mmCIF file of C-alpha atoms and ligand atoms in Angstrom:
data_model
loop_
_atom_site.group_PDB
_atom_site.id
_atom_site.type_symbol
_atom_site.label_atom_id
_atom_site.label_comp_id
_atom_site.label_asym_id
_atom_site.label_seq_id
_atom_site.Cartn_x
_atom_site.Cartn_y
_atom_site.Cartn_z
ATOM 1 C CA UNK A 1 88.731 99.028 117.286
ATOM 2 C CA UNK A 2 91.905 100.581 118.464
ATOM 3 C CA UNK A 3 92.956 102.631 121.216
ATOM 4 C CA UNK A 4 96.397 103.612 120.522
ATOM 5 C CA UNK A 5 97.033 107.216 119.981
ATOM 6 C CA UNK A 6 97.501 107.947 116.089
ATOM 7 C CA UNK A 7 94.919 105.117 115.244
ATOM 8 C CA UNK A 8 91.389 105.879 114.126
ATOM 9 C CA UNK A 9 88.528 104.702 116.651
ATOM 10 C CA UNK A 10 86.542 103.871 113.532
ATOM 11 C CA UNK A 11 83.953 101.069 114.269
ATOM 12 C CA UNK A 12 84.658 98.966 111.584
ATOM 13 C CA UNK A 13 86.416 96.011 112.106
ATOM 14 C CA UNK A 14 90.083 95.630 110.918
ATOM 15 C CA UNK A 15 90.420 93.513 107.984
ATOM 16 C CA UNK A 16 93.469 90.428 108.874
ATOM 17 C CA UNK A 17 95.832 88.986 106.355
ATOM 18 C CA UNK A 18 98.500 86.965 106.335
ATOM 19 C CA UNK A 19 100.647 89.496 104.253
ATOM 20 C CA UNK A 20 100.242 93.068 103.726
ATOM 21 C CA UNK A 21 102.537 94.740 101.334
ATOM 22 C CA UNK A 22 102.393 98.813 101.283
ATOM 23 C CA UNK A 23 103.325 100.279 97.962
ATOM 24 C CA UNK A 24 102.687 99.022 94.315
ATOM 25 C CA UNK A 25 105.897 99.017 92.470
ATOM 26 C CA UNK A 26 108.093 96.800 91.429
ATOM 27 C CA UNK A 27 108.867 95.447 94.677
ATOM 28 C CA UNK A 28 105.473 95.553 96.163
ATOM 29 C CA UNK A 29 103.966 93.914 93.178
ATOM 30 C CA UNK A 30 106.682 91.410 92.870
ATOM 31 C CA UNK A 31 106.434 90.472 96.671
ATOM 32 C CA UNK A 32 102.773 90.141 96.123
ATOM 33 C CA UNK A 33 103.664 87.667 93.422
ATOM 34 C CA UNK A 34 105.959 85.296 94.928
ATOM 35 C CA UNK A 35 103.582 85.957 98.748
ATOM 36 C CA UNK A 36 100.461 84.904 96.143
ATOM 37 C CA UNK A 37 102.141 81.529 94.638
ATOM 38 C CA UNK A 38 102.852 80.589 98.377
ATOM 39 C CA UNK A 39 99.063 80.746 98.597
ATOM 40 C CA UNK A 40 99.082 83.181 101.340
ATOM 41 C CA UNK A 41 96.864 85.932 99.647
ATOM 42 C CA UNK A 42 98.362 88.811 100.013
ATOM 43 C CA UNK A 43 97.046 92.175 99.755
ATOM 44 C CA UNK A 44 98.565 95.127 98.609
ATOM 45 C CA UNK A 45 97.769 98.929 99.333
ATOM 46 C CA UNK A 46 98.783 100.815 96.531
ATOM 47 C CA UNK A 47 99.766 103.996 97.947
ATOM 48 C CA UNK A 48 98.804 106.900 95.681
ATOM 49 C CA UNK A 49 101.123 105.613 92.536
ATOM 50 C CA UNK A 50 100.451 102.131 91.242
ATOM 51 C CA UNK A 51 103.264 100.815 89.430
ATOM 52 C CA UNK A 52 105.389 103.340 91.703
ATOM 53 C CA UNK A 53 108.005 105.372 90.392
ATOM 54 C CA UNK A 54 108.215 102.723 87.172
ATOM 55 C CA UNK A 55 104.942 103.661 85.861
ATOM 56 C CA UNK A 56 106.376 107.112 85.138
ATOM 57 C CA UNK A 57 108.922 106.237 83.012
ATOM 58 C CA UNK A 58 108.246 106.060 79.379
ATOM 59 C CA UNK A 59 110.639 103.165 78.338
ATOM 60 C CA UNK A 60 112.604 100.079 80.176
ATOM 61 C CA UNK A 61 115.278 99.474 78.285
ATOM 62 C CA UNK A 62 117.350 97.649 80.946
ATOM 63 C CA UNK A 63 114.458 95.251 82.471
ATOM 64 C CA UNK A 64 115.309 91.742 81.772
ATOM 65 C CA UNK A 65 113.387 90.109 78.963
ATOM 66 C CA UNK A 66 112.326 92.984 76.991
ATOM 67 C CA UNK A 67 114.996 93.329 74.615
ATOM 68 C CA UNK A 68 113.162 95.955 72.804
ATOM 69 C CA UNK A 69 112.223 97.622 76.033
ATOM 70 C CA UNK A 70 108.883 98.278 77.137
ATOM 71 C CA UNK A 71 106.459 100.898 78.811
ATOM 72 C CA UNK A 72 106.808 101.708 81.939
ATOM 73 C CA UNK A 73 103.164 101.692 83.116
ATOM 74 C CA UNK A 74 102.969 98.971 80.993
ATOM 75 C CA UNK A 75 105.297 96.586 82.968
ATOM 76 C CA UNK A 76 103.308 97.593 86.458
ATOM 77 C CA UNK A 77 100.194 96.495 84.704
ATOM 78 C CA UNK A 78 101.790 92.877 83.385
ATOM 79 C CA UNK A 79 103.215 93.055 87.430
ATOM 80 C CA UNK A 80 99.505 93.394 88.813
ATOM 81 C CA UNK A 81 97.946 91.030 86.275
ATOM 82 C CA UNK A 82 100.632 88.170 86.964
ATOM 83 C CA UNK A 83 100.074 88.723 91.020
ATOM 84 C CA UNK A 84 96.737 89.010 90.810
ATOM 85 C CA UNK A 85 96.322 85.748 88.807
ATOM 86 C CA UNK A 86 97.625 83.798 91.519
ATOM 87 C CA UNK A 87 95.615 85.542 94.545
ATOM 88 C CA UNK A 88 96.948 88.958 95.562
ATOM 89 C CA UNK A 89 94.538 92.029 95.877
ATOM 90 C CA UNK A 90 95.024 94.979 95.101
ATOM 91 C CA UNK A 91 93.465 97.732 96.822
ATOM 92 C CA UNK A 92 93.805 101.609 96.346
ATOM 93 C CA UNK A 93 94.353 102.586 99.136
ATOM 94 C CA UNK A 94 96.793 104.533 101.600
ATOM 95 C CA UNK A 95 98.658 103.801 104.967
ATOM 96 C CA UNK A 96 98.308 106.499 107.252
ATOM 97 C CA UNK A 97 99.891 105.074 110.499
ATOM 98 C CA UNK A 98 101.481 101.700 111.519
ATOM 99 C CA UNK A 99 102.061 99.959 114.736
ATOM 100 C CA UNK A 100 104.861 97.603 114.827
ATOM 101 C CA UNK A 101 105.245 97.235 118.517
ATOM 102 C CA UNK A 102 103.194 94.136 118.573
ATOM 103 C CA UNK A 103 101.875 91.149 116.190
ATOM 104 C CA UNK A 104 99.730 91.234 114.030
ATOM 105 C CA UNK A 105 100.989 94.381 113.336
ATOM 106 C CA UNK A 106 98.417 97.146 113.119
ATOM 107 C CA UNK A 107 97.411 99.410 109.894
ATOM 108 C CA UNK A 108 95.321 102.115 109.568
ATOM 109 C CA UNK A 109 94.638 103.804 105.745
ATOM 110 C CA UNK A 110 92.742 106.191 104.440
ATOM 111 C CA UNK A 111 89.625 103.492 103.876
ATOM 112 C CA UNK A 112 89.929 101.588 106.983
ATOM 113 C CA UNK A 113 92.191 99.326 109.068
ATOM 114 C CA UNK A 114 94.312 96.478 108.636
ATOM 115 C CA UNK A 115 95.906 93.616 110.700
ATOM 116 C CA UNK A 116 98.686 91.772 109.107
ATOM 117 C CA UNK A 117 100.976 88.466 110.693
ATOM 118 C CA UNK A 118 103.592 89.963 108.477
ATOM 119 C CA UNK A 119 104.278 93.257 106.646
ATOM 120 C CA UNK A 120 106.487 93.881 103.226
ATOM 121 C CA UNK A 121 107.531 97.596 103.395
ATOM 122 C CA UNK A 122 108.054 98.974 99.560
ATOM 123 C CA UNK A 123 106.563 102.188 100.119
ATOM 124 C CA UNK A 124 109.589 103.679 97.414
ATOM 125 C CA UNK A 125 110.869 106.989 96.945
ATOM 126 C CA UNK A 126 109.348 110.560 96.044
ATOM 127 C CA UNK A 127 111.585 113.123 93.958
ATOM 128 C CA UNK A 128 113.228 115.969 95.348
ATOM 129 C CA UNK A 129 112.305 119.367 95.295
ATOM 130 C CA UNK A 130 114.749 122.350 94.426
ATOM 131 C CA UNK A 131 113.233 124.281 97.126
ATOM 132 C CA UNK A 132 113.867 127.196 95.003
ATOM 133 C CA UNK A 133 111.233 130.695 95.438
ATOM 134 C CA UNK A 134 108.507 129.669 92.713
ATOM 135 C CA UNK A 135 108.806 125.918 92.873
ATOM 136 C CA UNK A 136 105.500 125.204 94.673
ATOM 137 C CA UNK A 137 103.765 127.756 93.115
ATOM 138 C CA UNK A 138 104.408 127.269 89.381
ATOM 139 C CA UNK A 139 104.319 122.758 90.101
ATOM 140 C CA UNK A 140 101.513 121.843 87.359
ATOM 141 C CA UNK A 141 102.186 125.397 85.699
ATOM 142 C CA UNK A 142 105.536 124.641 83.946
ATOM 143 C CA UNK A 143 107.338 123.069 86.773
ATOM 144 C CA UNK A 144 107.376 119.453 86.613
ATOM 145 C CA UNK A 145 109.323 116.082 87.872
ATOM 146 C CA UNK A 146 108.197 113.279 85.043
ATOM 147 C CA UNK A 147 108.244 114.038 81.594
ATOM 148 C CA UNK A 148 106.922 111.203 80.525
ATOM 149 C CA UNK A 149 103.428 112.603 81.928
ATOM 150 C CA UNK A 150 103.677 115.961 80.673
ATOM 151 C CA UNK A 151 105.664 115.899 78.142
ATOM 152 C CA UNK A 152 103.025 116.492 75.444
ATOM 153 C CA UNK A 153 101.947 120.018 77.135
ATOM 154 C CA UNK A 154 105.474 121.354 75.917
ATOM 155 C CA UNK A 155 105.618 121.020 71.926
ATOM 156 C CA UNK A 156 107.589 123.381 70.178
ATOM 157 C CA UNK A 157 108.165 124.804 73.430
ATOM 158 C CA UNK A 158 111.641 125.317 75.192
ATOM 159 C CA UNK A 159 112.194 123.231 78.355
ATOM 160 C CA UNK A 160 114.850 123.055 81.134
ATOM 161 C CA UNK A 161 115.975 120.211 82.991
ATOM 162 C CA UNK A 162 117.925 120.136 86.133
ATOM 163 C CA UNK A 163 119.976 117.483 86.841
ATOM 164 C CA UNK A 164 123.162 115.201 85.634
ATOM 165 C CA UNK A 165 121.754 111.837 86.338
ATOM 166 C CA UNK A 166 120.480 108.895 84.741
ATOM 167 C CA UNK A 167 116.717 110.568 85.484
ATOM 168 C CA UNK A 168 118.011 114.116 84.248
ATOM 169 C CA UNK A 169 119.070 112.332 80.646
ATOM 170 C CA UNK A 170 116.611 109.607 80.197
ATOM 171 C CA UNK A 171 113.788 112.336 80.854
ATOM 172 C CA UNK A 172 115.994 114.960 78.730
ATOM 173 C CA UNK A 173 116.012 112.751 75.818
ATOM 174 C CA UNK A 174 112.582 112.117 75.821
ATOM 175 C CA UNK A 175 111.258 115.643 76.451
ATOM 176 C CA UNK A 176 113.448 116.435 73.407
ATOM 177 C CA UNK A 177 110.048 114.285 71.351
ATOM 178 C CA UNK A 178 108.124 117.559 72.429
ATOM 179 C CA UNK A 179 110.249 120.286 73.025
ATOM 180 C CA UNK A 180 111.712 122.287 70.537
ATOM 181 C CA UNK A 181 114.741 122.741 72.805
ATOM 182 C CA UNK A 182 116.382 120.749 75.778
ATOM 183 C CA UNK A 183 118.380 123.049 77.879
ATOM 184 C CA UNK A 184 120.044 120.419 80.912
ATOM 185 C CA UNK A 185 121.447 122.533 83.692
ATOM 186 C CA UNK A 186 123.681 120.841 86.061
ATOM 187 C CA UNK A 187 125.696 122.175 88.995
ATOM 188 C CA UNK A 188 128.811 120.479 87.918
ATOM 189 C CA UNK A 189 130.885 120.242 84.571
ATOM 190 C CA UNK A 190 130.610 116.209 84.985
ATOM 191 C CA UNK A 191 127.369 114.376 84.085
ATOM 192 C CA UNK A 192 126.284 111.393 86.837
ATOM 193 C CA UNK A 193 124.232 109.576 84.602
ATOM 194 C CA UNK A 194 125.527 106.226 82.481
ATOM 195 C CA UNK A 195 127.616 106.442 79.378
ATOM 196 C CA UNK A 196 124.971 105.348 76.975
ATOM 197 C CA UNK A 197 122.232 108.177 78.223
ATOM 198 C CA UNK A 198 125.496 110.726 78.300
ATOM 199 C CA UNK A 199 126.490 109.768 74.628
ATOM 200 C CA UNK A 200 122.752 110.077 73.510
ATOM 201 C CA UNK A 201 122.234 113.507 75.588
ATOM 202 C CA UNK A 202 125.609 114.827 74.436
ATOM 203 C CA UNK A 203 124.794 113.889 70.388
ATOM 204 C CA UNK A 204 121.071 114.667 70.124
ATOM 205 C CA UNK A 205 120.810 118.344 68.607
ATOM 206 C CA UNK A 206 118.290 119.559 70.521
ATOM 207 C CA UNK A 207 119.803 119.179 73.977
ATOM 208 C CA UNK A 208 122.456 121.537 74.912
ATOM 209 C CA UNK A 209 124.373 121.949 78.708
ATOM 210 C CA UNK A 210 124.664 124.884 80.998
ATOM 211 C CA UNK A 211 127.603 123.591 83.374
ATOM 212 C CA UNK A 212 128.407 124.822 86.704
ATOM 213 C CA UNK A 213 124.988 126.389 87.415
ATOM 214 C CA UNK A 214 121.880 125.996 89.673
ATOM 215 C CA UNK A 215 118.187 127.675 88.889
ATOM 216 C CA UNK A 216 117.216 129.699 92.098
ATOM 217 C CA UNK A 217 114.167 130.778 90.810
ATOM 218 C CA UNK A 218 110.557 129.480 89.046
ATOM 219 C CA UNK A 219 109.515 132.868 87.145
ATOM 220 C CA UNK A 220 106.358 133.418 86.510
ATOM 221 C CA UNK A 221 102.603 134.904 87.548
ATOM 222 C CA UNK A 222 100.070 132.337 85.815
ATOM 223 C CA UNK A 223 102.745 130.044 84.471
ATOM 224 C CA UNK A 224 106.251 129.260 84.377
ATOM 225 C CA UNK A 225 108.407 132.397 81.977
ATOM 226 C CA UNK A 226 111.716 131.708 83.064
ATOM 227 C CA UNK A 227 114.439 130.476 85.578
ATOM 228 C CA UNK A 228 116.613 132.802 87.322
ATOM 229 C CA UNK A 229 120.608 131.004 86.793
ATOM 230 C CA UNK A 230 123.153 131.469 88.813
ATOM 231 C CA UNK A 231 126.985 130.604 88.069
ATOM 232 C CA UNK A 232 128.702 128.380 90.767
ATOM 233 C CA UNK A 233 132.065 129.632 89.651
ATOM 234 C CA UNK A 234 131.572 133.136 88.535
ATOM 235 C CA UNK A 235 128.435 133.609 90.900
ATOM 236 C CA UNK A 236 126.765 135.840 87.911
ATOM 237 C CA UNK A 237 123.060 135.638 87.712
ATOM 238 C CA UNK A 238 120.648 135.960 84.791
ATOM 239 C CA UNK A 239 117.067 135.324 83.807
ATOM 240 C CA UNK A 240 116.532 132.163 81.296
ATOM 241 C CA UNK A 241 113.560 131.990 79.065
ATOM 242 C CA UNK A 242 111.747 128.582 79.134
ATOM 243 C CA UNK A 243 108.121 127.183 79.407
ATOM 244 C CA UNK A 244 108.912 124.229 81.379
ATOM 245 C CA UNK A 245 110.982 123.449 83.975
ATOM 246 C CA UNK A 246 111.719 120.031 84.697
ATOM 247 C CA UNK A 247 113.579 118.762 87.947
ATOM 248 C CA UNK A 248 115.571 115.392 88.597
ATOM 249 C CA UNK A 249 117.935 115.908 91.155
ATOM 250 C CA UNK A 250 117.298 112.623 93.357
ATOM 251 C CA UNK A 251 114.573 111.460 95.371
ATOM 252 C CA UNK A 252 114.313 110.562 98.807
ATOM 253 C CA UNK A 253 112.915 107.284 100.311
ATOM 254 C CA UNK A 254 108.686 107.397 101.325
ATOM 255 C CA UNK A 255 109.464 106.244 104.681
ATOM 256 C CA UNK A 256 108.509 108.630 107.866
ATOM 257 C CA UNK A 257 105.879 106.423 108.742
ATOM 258 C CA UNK A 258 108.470 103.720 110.218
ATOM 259 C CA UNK A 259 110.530 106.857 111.963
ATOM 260 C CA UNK A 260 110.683 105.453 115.562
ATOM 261 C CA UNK A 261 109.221 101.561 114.703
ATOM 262 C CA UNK A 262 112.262 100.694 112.468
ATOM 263 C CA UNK A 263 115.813 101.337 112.366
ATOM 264 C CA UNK A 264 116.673 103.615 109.768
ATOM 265 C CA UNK A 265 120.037 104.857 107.944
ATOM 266 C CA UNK A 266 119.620 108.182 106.499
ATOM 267 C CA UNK A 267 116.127 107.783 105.688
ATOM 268 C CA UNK A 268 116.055 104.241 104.230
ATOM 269 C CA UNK A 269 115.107 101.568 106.100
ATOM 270 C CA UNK A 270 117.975 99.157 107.362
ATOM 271 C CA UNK A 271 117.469 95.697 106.368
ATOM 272 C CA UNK A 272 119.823 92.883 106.121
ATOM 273 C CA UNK A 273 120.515 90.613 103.288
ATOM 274 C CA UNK A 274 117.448 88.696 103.826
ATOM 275 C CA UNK A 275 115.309 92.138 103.736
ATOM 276 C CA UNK A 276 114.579 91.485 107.037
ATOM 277 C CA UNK A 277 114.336 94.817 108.951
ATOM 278 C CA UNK A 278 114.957 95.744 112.958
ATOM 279 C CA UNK A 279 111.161 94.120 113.197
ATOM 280 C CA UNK A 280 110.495 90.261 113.237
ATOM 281 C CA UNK A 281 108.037 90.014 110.638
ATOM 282 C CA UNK A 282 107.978 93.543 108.901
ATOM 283 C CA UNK A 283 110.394 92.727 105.503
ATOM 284 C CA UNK A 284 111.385 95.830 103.458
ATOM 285 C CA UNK A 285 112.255 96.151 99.507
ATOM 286 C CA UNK A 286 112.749 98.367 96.311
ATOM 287 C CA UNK A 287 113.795 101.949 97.208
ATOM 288 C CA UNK A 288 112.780 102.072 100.326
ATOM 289 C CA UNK A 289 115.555 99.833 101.682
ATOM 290 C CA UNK A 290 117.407 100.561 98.906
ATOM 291 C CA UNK A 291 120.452 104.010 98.746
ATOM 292 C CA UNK A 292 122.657 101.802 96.330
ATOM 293 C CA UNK A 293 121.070 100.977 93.150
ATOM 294 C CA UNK A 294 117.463 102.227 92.536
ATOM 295 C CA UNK A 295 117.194 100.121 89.438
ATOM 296 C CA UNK A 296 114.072 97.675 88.603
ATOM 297 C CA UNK A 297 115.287 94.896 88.405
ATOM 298 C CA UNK A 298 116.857 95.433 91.882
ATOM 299 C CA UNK A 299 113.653 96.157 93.141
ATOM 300 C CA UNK A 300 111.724 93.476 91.967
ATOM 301 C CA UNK A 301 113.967 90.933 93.107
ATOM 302 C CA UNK A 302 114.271 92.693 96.534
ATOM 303 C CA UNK A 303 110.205 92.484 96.651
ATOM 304 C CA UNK A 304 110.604 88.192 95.390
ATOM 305 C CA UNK A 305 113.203 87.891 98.376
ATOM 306 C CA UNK A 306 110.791 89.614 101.252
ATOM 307 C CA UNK A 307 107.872 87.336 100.137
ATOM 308 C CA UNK A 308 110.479 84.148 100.182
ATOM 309 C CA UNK A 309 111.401 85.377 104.190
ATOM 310 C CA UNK A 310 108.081 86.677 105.214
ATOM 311 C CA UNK A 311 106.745 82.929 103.962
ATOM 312 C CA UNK A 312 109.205 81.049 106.142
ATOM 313 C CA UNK A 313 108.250 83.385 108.968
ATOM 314 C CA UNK A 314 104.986 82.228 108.497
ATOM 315 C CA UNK A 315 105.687 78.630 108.089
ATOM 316 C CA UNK A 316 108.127 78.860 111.510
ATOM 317 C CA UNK A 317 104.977 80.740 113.230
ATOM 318 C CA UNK A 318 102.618 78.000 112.449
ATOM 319 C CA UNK A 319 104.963 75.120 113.551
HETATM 320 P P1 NAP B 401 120.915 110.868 91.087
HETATM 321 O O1 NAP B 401 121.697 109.822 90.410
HETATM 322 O O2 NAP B 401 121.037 111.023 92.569
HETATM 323 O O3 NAP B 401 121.283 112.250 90.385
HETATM 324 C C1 NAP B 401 120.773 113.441 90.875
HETATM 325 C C2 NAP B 401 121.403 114.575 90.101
HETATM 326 O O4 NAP B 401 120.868 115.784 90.578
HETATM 327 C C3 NAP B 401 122.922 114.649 90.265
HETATM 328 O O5 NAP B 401 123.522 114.966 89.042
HETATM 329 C C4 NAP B 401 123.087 115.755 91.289
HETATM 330 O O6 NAP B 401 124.263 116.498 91.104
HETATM 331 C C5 NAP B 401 121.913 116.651 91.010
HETATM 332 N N1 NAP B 401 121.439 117.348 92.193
HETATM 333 C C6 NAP B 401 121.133 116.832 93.408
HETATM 334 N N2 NAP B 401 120.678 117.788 94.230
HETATM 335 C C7 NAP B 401 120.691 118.932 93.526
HETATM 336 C C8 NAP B 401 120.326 120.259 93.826
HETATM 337 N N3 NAP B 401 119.830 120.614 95.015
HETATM 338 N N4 NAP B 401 120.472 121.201 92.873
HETATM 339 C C9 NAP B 401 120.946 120.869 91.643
HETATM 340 N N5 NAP B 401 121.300 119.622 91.292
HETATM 341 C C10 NAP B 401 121.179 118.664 92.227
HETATM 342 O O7 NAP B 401 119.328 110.737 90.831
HETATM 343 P P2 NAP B 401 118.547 110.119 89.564
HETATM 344 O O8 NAP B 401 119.085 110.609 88.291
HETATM 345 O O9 NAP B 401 117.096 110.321 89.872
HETATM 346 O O10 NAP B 401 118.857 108.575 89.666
HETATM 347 C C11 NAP B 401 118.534 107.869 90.889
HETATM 348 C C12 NAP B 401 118.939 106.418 90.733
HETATM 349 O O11 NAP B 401 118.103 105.809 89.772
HETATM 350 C C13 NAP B 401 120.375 106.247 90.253
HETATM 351 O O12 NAP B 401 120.922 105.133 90.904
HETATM 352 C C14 NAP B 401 120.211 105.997 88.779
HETATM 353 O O13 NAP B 401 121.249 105.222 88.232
HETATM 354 C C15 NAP B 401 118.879 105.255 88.750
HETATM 355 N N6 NAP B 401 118.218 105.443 87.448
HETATM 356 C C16 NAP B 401 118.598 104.622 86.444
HETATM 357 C C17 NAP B 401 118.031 104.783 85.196
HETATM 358 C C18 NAP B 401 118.467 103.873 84.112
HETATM 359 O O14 NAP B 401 119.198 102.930 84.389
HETATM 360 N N7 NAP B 401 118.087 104.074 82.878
HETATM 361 C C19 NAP B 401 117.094 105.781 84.944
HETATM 362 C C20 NAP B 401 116.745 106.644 85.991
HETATM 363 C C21 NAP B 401 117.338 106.467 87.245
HETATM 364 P P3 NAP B 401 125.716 115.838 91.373
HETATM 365 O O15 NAP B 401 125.995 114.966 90.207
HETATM 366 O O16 NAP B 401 126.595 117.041 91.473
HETATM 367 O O17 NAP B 401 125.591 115.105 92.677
#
């Protein structure tokens, strides 16, 4: 039972391992491999999205050994299965509070409590919110941030996206399977994204570009009717007709748990190039850790070097 403030008294004794890895994507499950094969049997809370931000994208066309791509949700599952085959858990579960101040660090979740001789942070990223009038109240009702998942509820339908990134494009493109129309609004007259999404975007038919121009409103009682535009450069303002509006304009890194425990740089969490973070023992990975590249493969193989250090903190523990 503990006594710190934040933790639940709840009677029921923690549960100890060796590893604990918070968060189920690419890095968590790929820490939880390479923590597994060093036969230290790691388990892994899932958080509330296993297969993490991955899972939600329809195809990978740039992970590694699919040269024909492959599902997104599909590649968390073939992550779990190969972990799992050499030892991990899985668990779905939640961290609600951490204590890093002393060792075995201390976890408590939504189904009970944790003690852990080391800790592998991939806890990823959530996307960001317009924080337009409407937003909130219209999410679920036309306003969405993955296409892949509800993509189907807009055939025939007309659909914005905001955005110029990769996320804006890739999602674009593949809303334009539903939709009957693509309309990608971006802020700017110069797309972020990669040149093979831009050259896709720019020569599919259905997708067309409103430059220069943010949505500062979700319209709409029941459901989503339209967007209220506004003109960066002219500041004029008009009402757009659309059933869906679909946002990708970043995300920002799941990590306010640590705020105070580890040493941060605008939200991620600092770690060096061994993914070791301001914490002996706690090891971060994926985006998280991660304001440069946000790619898969990055992730993964920031999740395979955690488990390598977090192992060899072990071993140098137990000499
Ligand atoms: P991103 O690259 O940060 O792009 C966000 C976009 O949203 C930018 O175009 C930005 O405009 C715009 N934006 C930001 N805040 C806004 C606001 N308040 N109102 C209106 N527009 C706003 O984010 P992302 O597209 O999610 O990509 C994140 C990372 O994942 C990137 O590193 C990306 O390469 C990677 N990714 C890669 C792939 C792939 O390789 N296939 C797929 C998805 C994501 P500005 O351009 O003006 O800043």
């Amino acid at each position: 039972m503990f006594n710190l403030s934040g933790f639940s008294t709840s009677k029921a004794e923690p549960r100890h391992t060796r590893v604990l890895i918070l968060g189920a994507g690419p890095a968590g499950l790929s820490a939880a491999l390479y923590a597994a094969r060093a036969d230290l049997q790691p388990i892994v809370l899932t958080g509330t999205q296993i297969g993490g931000q991955a899972a939600l994208t329809h195809t990978i066309e740039n992970y590694p050994g699919f040269p024909e791509g492959v599902g997104g949700a599909e590649l968390g599952d073939l992550f779990q299965k190969q972990a799992e085959r050499f030892g991990a858990t899985v668990e779905f579960d939640s961290a609600q509070s951490v204590d890093l101040s002393v060792r075995p660090f201390r976890v408590v979740t939504d189904n009970g409590q944790y003690t852990a001789d080391t800790l592998i942070v991939a806890t990823g990223a959530s996307p960001n919110h317009l924080e337009v009038p409407g937003e909130a109240e219209l999410t679920g009702r036309g306003v969405s941030y993955c296409g892949t998942c509800d993509g189907w509820f807009f055939k025939d339908k007309k659909v914005v996206v905001v955005g110029g990134g990769d996320s804006a494009l890739e999602e674009g493109i593949f809303l334009t399977r539903f939709a009957a129309s693509v309309t990608v609004v971006h802020r700017r007259d110069a797309l972020r994204a990669g040149a093979i999404l831009q050259k896709r975007a720019r020569e599919n038919p259905k997708i067309d570009f409103v430059w220069n121009t943010v949505v500062t409103e979700a319209v709409g009682d029941e459901k989503l009717t339209a967007v209220r535009l506004k003109n960066l450069q002219s500041g004029e303002e008009s009402l757009f007709s659309t059933d869906g509006l679909f946002i990708f304009i970043g995300h920002t890194p799941n990590t306010q748990m640590f705020a105070g425990q580890l040493k941060m740089n605008g939200g991620y969490i600092e770690v060096d190039e061994r993914m070791r973070t301001s914490v002996p023992g706690v090891y971060a990975a994926g985006e998280a850790a991660d304001p440069h590249f946000k790619q898969v493969v990055v992730s993964a193989g920031m999740g395979a070097a955690a488990a390598i250090e977090a192992t060899r903190f072990l071993q140098e523990m137990s000499a």
